[in-house]
Tab-separated table of C-alpha atoms in Angstrom:
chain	number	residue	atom	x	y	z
A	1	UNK	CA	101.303	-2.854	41.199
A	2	UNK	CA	100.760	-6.254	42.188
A	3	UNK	CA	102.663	-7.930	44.751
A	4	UNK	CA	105.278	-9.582	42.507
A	5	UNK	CA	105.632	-6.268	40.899
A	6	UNK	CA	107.432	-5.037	43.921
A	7	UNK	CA	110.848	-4.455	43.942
A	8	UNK	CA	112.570	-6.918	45.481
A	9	UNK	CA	116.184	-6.972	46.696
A	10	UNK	CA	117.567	-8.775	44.192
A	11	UNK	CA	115.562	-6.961	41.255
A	12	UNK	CA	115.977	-8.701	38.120
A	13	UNK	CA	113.584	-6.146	35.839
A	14	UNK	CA	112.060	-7.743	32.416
A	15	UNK	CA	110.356	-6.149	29.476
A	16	UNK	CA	106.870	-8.410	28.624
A	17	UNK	CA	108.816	-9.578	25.940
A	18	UNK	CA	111.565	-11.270	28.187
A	19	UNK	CA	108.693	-12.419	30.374
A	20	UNK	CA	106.874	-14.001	28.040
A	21	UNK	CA	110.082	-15.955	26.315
A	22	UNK	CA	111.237	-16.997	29.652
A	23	UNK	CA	107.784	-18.241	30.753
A	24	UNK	CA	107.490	-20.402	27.282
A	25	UNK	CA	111.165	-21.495	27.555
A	26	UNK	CA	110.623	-23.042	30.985
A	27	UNK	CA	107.792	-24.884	29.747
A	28	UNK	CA	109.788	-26.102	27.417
A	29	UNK	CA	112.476	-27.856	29.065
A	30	UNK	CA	109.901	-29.279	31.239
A	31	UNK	CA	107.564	-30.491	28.500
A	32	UNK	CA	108.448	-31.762	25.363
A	33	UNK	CA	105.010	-31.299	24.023
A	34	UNK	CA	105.098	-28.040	24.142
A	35	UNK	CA	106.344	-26.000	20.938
A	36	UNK	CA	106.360	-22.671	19.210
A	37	UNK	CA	104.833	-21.952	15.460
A	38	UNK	CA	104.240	-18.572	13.761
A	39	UNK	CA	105.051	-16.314	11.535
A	40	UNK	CA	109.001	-15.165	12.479
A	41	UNK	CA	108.947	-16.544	15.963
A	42	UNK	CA	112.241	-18.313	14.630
A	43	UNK	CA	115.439	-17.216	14.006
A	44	UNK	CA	114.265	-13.310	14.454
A	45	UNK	CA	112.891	-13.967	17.797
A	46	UNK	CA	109.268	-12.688	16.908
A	47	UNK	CA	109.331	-9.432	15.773
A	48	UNK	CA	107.857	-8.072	19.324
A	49	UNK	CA	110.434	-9.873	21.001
A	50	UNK	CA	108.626	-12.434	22.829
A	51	UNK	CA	110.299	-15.949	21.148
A	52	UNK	CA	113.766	-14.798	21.515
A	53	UNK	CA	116.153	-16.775	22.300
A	54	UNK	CA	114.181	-20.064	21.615
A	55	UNK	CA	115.470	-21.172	18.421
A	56	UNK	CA	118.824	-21.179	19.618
A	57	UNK	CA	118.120	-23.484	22.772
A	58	UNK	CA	115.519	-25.827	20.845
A	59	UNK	CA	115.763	-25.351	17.103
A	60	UNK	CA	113.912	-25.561	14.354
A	61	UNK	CA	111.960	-28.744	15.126
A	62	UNK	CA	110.233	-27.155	18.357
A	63	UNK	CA	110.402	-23.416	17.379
A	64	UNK	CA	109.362	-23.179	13.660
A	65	UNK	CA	108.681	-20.357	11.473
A	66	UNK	CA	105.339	-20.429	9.328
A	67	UNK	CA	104.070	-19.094	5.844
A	68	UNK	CA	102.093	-16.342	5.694
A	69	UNK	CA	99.295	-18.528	6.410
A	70	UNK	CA	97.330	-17.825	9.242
A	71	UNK	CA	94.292	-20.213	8.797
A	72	UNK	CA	97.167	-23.079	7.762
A	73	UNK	CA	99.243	-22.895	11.080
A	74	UNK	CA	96.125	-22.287	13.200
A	75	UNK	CA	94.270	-25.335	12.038
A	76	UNK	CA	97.895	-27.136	12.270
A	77	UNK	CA	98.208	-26.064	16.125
A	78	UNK	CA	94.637	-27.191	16.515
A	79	UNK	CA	95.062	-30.504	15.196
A	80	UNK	CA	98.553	-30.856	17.192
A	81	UNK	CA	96.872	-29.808	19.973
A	82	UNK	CA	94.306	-32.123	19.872
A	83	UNK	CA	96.398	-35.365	19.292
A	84	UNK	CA	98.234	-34.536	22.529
A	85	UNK	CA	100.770	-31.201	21.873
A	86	UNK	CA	100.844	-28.182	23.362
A	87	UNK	CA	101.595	-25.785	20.711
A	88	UNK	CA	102.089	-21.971	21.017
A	89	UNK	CA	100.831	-20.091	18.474
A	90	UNK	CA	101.707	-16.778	17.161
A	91	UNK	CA	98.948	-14.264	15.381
A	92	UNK	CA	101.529	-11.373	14.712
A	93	UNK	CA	98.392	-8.755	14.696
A	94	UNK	CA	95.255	-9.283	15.875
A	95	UNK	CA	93.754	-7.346	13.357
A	96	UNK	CA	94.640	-10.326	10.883
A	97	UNK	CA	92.125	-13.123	13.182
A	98	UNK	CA	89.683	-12.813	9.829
A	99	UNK	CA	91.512	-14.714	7.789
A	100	UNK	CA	91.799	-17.562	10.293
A	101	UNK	CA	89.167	-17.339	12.692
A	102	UNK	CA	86.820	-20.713	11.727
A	103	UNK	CA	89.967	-22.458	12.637
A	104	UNK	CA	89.475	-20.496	15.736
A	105	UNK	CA	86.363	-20.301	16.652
A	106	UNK	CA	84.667	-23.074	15.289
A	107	UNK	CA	87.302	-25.424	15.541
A	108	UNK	CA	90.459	-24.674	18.318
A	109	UNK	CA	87.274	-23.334	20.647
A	110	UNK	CA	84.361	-25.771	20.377
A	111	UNK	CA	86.345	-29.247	20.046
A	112	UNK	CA	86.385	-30.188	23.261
A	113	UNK	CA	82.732	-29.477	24.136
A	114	UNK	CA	81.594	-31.420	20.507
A	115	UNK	CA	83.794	-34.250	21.979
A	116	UNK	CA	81.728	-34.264	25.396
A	117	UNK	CA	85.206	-33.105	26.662
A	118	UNK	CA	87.504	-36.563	25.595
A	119	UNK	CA	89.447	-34.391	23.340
A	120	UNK	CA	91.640	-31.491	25.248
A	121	UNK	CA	92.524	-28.586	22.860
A	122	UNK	CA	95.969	-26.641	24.582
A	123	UNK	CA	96.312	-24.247	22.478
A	124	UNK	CA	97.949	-20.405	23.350
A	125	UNK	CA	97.253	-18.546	21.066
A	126	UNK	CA	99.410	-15.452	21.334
A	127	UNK	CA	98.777	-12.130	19.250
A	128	UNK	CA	99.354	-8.124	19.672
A	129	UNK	CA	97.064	-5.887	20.279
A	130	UNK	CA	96.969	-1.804	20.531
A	131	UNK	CA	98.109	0.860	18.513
A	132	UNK	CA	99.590	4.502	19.461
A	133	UNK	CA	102.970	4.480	16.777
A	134	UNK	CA	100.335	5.446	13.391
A	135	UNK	CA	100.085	1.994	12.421
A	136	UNK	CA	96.889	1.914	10.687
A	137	UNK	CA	93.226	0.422	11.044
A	138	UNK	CA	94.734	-2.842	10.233
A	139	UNK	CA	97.684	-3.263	12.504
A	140	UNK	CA	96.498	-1.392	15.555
A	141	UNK	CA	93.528	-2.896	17.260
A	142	UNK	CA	92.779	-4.466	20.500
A	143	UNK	CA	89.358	-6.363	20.003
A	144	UNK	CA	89.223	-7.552	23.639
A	145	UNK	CA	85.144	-8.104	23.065
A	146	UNK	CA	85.231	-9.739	20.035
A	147	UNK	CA	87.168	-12.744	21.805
A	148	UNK	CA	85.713	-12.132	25.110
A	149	UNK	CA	82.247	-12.561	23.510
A	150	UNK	CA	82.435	-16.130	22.228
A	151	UNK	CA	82.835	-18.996	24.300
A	152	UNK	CA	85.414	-21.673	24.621
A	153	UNK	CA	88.087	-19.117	24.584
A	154	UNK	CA	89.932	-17.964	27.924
A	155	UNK	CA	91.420	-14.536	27.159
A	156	UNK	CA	94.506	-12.786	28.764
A	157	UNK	CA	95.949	-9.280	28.594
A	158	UNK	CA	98.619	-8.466	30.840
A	159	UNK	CA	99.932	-5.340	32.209
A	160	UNK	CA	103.263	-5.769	33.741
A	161	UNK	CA	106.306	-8.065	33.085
A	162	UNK	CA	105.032	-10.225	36.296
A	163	UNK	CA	101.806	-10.967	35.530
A	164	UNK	CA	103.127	-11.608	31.668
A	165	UNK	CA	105.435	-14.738	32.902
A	166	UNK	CA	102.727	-15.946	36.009
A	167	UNK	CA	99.944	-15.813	32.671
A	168	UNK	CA	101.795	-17.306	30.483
A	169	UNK	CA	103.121	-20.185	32.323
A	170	UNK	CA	99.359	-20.653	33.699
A	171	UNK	CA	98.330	-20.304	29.860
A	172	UNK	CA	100.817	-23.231	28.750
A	173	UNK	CA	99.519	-25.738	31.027
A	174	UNK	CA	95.760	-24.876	30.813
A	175	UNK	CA	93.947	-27.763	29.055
A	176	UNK	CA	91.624	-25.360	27.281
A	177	UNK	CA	92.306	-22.803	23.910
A	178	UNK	CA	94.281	-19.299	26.251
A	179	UNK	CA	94.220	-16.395	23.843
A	180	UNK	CA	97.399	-14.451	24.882
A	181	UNK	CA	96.653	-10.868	24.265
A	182	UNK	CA	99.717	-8.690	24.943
A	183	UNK	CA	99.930	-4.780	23.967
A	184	UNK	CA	102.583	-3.323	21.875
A	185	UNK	CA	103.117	-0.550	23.550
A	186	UNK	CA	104.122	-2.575	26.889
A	187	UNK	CA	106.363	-5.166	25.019
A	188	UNK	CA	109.500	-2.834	26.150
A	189	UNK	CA	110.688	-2.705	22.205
A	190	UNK	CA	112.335	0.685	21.302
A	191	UNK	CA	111.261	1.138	18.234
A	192	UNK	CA	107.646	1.037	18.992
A	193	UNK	CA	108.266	2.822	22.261
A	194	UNK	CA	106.808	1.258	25.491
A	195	UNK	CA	105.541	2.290	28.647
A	196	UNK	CA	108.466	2.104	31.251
A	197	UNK	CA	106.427	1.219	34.018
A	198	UNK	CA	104.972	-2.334	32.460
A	199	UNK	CA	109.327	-3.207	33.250
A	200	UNK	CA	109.393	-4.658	36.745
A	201	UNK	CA	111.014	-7.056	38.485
A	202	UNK	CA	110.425	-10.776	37.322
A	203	UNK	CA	111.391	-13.994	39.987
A	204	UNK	CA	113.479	-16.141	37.752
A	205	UNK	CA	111.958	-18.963	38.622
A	206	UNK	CA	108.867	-20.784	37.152
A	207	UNK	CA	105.002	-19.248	38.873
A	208	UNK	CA	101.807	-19.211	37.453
A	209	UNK	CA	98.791	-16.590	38.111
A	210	UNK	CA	95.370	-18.136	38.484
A	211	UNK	CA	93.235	-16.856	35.851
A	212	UNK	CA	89.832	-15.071	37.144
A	213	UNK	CA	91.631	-13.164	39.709
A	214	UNK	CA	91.833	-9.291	39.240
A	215	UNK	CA	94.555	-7.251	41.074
A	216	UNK	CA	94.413	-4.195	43.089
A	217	UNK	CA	97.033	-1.879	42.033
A	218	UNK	CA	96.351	1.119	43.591
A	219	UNK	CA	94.070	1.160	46.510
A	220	UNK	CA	91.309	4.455	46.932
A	221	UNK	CA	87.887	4.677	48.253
A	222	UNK	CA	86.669	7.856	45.769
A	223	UNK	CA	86.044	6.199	42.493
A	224	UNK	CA	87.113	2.727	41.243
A	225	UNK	CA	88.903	2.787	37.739
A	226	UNK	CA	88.985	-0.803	35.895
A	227	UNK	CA	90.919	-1.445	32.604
A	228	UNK	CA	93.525	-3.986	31.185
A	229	UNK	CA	97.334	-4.268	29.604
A	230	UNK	CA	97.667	-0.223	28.532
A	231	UNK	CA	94.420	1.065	29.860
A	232	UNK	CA	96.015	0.133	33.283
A	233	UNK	CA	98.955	2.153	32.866
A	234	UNK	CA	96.356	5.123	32.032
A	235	UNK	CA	93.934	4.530	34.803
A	236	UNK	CA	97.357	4.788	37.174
A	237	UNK	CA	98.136	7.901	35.831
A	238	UNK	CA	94.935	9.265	35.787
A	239	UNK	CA	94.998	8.189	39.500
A	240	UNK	CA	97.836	10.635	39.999
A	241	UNK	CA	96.519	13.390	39.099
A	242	UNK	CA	92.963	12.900	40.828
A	243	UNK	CA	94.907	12.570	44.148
A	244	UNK	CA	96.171	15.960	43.453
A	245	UNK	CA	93.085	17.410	43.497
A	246	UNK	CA	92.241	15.505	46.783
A	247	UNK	CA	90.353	12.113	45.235
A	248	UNK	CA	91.603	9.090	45.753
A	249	UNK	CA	90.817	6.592	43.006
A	250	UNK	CA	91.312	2.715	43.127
A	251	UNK	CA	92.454	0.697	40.573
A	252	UNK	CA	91.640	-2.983	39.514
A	253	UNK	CA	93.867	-4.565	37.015
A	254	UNK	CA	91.468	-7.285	35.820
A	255	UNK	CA	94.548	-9.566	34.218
A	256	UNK	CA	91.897	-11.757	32.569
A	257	UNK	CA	88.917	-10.953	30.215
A	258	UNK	CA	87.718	-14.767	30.199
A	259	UNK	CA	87.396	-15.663	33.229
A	260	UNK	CA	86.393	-12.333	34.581
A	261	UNK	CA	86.528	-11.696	37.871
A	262	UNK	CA	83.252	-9.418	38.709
A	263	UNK	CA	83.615	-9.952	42.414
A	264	UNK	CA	86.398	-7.932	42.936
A	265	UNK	CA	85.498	-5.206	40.672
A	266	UNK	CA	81.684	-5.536	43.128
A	267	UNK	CA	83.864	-5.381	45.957
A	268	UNK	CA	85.866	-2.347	45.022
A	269	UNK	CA	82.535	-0.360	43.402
A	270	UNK	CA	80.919	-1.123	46.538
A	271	UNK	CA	83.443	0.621	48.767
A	272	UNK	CA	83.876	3.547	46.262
A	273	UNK	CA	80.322	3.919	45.060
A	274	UNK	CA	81.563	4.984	41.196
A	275	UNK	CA	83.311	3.254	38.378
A	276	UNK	CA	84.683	3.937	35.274
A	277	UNK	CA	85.819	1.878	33.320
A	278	UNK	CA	88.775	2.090	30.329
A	279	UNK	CA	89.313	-0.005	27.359
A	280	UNK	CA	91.073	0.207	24.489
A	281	UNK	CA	88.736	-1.601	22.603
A	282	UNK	CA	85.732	-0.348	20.838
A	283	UNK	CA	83.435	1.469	22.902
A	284	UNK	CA	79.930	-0.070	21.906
A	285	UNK	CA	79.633	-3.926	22.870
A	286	UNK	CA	82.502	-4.316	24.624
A	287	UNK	CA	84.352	-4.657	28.007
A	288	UNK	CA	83.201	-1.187	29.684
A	289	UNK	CA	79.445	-2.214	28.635
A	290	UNK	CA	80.527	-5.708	30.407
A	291	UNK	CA	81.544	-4.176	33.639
A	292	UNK	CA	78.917	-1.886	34.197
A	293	UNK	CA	76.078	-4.487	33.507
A	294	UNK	CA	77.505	-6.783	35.967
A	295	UNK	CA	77.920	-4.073	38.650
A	296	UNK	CA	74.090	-2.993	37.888
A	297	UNK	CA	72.507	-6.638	38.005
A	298	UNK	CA	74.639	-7.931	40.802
A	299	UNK	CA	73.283	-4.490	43.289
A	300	UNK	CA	72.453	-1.208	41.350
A	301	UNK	CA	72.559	0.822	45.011
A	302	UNK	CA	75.919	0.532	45.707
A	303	UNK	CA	76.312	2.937	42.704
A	304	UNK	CA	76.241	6.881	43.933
A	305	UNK	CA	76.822	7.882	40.242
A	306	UNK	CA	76.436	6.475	36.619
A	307	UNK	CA	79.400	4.860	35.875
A	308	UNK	CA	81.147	5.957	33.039
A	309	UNK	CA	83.509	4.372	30.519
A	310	UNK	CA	86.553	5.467	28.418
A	311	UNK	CA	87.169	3.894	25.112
A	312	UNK	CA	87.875	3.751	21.375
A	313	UNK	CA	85.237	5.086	19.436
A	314	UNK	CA	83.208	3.382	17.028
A	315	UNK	CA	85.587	4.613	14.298
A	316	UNK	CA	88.151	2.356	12.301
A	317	UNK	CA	91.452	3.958	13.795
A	318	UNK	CA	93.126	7.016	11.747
A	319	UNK	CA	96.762	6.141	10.392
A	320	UNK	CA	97.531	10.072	11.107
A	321	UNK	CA	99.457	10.141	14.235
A	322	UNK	CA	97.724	13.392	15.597
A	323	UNK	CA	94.226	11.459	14.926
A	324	UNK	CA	94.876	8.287	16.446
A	325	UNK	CA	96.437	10.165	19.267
A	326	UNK	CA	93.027	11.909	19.908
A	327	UNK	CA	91.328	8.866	19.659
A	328	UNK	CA	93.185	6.741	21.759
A	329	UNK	CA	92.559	6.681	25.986
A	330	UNK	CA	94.258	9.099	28.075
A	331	UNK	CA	94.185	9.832	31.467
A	332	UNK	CA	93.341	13.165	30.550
A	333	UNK	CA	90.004	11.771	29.337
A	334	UNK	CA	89.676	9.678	32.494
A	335	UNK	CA	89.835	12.980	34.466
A	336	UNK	CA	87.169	14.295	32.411
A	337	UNK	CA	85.077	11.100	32.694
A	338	UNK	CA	85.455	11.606	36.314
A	339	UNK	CA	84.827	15.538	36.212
A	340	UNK	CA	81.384	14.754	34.223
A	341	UNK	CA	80.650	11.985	36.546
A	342	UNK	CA	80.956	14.909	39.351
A	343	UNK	CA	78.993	16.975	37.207
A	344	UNK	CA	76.053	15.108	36.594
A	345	UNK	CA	76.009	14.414	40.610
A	346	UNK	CA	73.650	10.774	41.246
A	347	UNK	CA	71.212	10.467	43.592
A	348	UNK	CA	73.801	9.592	46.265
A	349	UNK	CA	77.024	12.077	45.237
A	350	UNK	CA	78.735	12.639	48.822
């Protein structure tokens, strides 16, 4: 994991969710601009956990619960944002970004370039992604791409508890619209169950991560796996059990969609010679497609194998648990991307 994933000797380990509500808190007793609006973010603490606490230390004036009005509270965080606030935003689901998303996109995203750049926009716009507990088409997507894809948007999807807090923080004081993408299945809540290893130790005190700037998790020179948030915790397992059968896969934890940072992911392809790629997101039009086109027009011989990619398919996602289940990513099916990788054998397989 990265370095501040480490365990350090006076471990303090954090869900997301605690990352992510000690992040905003500290920016809030150092900023009065900044404030929290959204649907239950109040006195329930967000029902993934990430706003809790909040309402008790600032109240209802800086931490205030919404309608069921997305479009409403996301053209009211635009407007605040742009007469000087810094609001947080909650979208409980991602899914839900129809209903609201010309307040998004045509408003929170292109108001500072219509202004020639006089008029800042600082708005985070948190929201949950992922699926995995039979949640339904509607409630379970990740739709990286679709944000990815239009610009005036940075995008963020953590993995670990660490990066959650350094993102966040970095997120808050960003001048420009941060959409704060963080997977359920990683938030550390119970009743969703999580993913144990996205808990890790958290420095109590206030950092930021840069956006742009991948991390190597697991260093190989075999085969370079890239993914975000859950795909990460996949491509590690995956990882595993590929070193058991002798091949030693690295892999990049790219920590931010928008910017993206394709020189690492060059740098590690290069030494490797293969890629895949997992997403959670659709397969067609998405991240892998991203990653593989900038690794072919940057230097298509440093490939000694098509790259292949692991991802949703092009299917609205089953509410039966056994067919979202084969669905979803696996590391099982990044062994098997692998395997047909092998099988195919490029030009250049050594």
């Amino acid at each position: 994991m990265s370095s501040g994933a480490v365990a350090a000797a006076n471990e303090r380990r954090l869900t997301i969710a605690r990352a992510m509500a000690e992040a905003i808190a500290q920016e809030m007793r150092i900023d009065p601009s900044v404030f929290v609006m959204g649907e239950d973010v109040g006195t329930l603490g967000g029902v993934f956990g990430n706003t809790r606490g909040l309402f008790d230390e600032f109240g209802g004036e800086r931490v205030r619960d919404t309608p069921i009005s997305e479009t409403a509270f996301m053209g009211a965080a635009t407007g605040a944002a742009s007469d000087g606030m810094r609001p947080i935003v909650e979208l409980m689901f991602v899914d839900f970004f129809g209903v609201c998303f010309d307040a998004i996109y045509n408003s929170m995203a292109k108001n500072a370039y219509f202004s020639g750049g006089t008029v800042k926009v600082p708005v985070v716009l948190m929201t949950s992604t992922g699926g995995g507990y039979s949640d339904g088409g509607q409630h379970s997507q990740c739709l990286y791409g679709t944000f990815a894809h239009l610009p005036g948007m940075k995008v963020v999807a953590p993995s670990n508890a660490y990066d959650a807090k350094g993102l966040m923080t970095a997120s808050i004081r960003d001048d420009n619209p941060v959409i704060y993408m963080y997977h359920k299945g990683l938030q550390g809540m119970g009743w969703l169950g999580t993913e144990p290893a996205a808990t890790v130790h958290v420095p109590e005190e206030s950092y930021t991560i840069p956006f742009g700037q991948a991390a190597i998790v697991r260093e190989g020179k075999d085969v370079t796996i890239v993914s975000v948030a859950m795909g990460v915790h996949n491509a590690l397992k995956a990882a595993d059990l590929l070193a058991a059968k002798g091949v030693s896969a690295e892999v990049v934890d790219l920590r931010t969609l928008v910017p993206l940072d394709r020189d690492t992911v060059f740098a590690s392809v290069s030494k490797t010679g293969r890629l895949i790629v997992v997403d959670e997101d659709y397969h067609s039009y998405g991240m892998t497609g991203e990653i593989i086109a900038s690794i072919a027009e940057r230097d298509l011989s440093v490939l000694k194998a098509s790259p292949q990619r692991v991802a949703y398919p092009d299917i609205p996602i089953p509410f039966s648990r056994p067919m979202e289940q084969f669905a979803l990513p696996s590391p099982e099916k990044i062994i098997e991307a692998y395997e047909k990788m092998k099988g195919r054998r490029g030009w250049r397989w050594m």
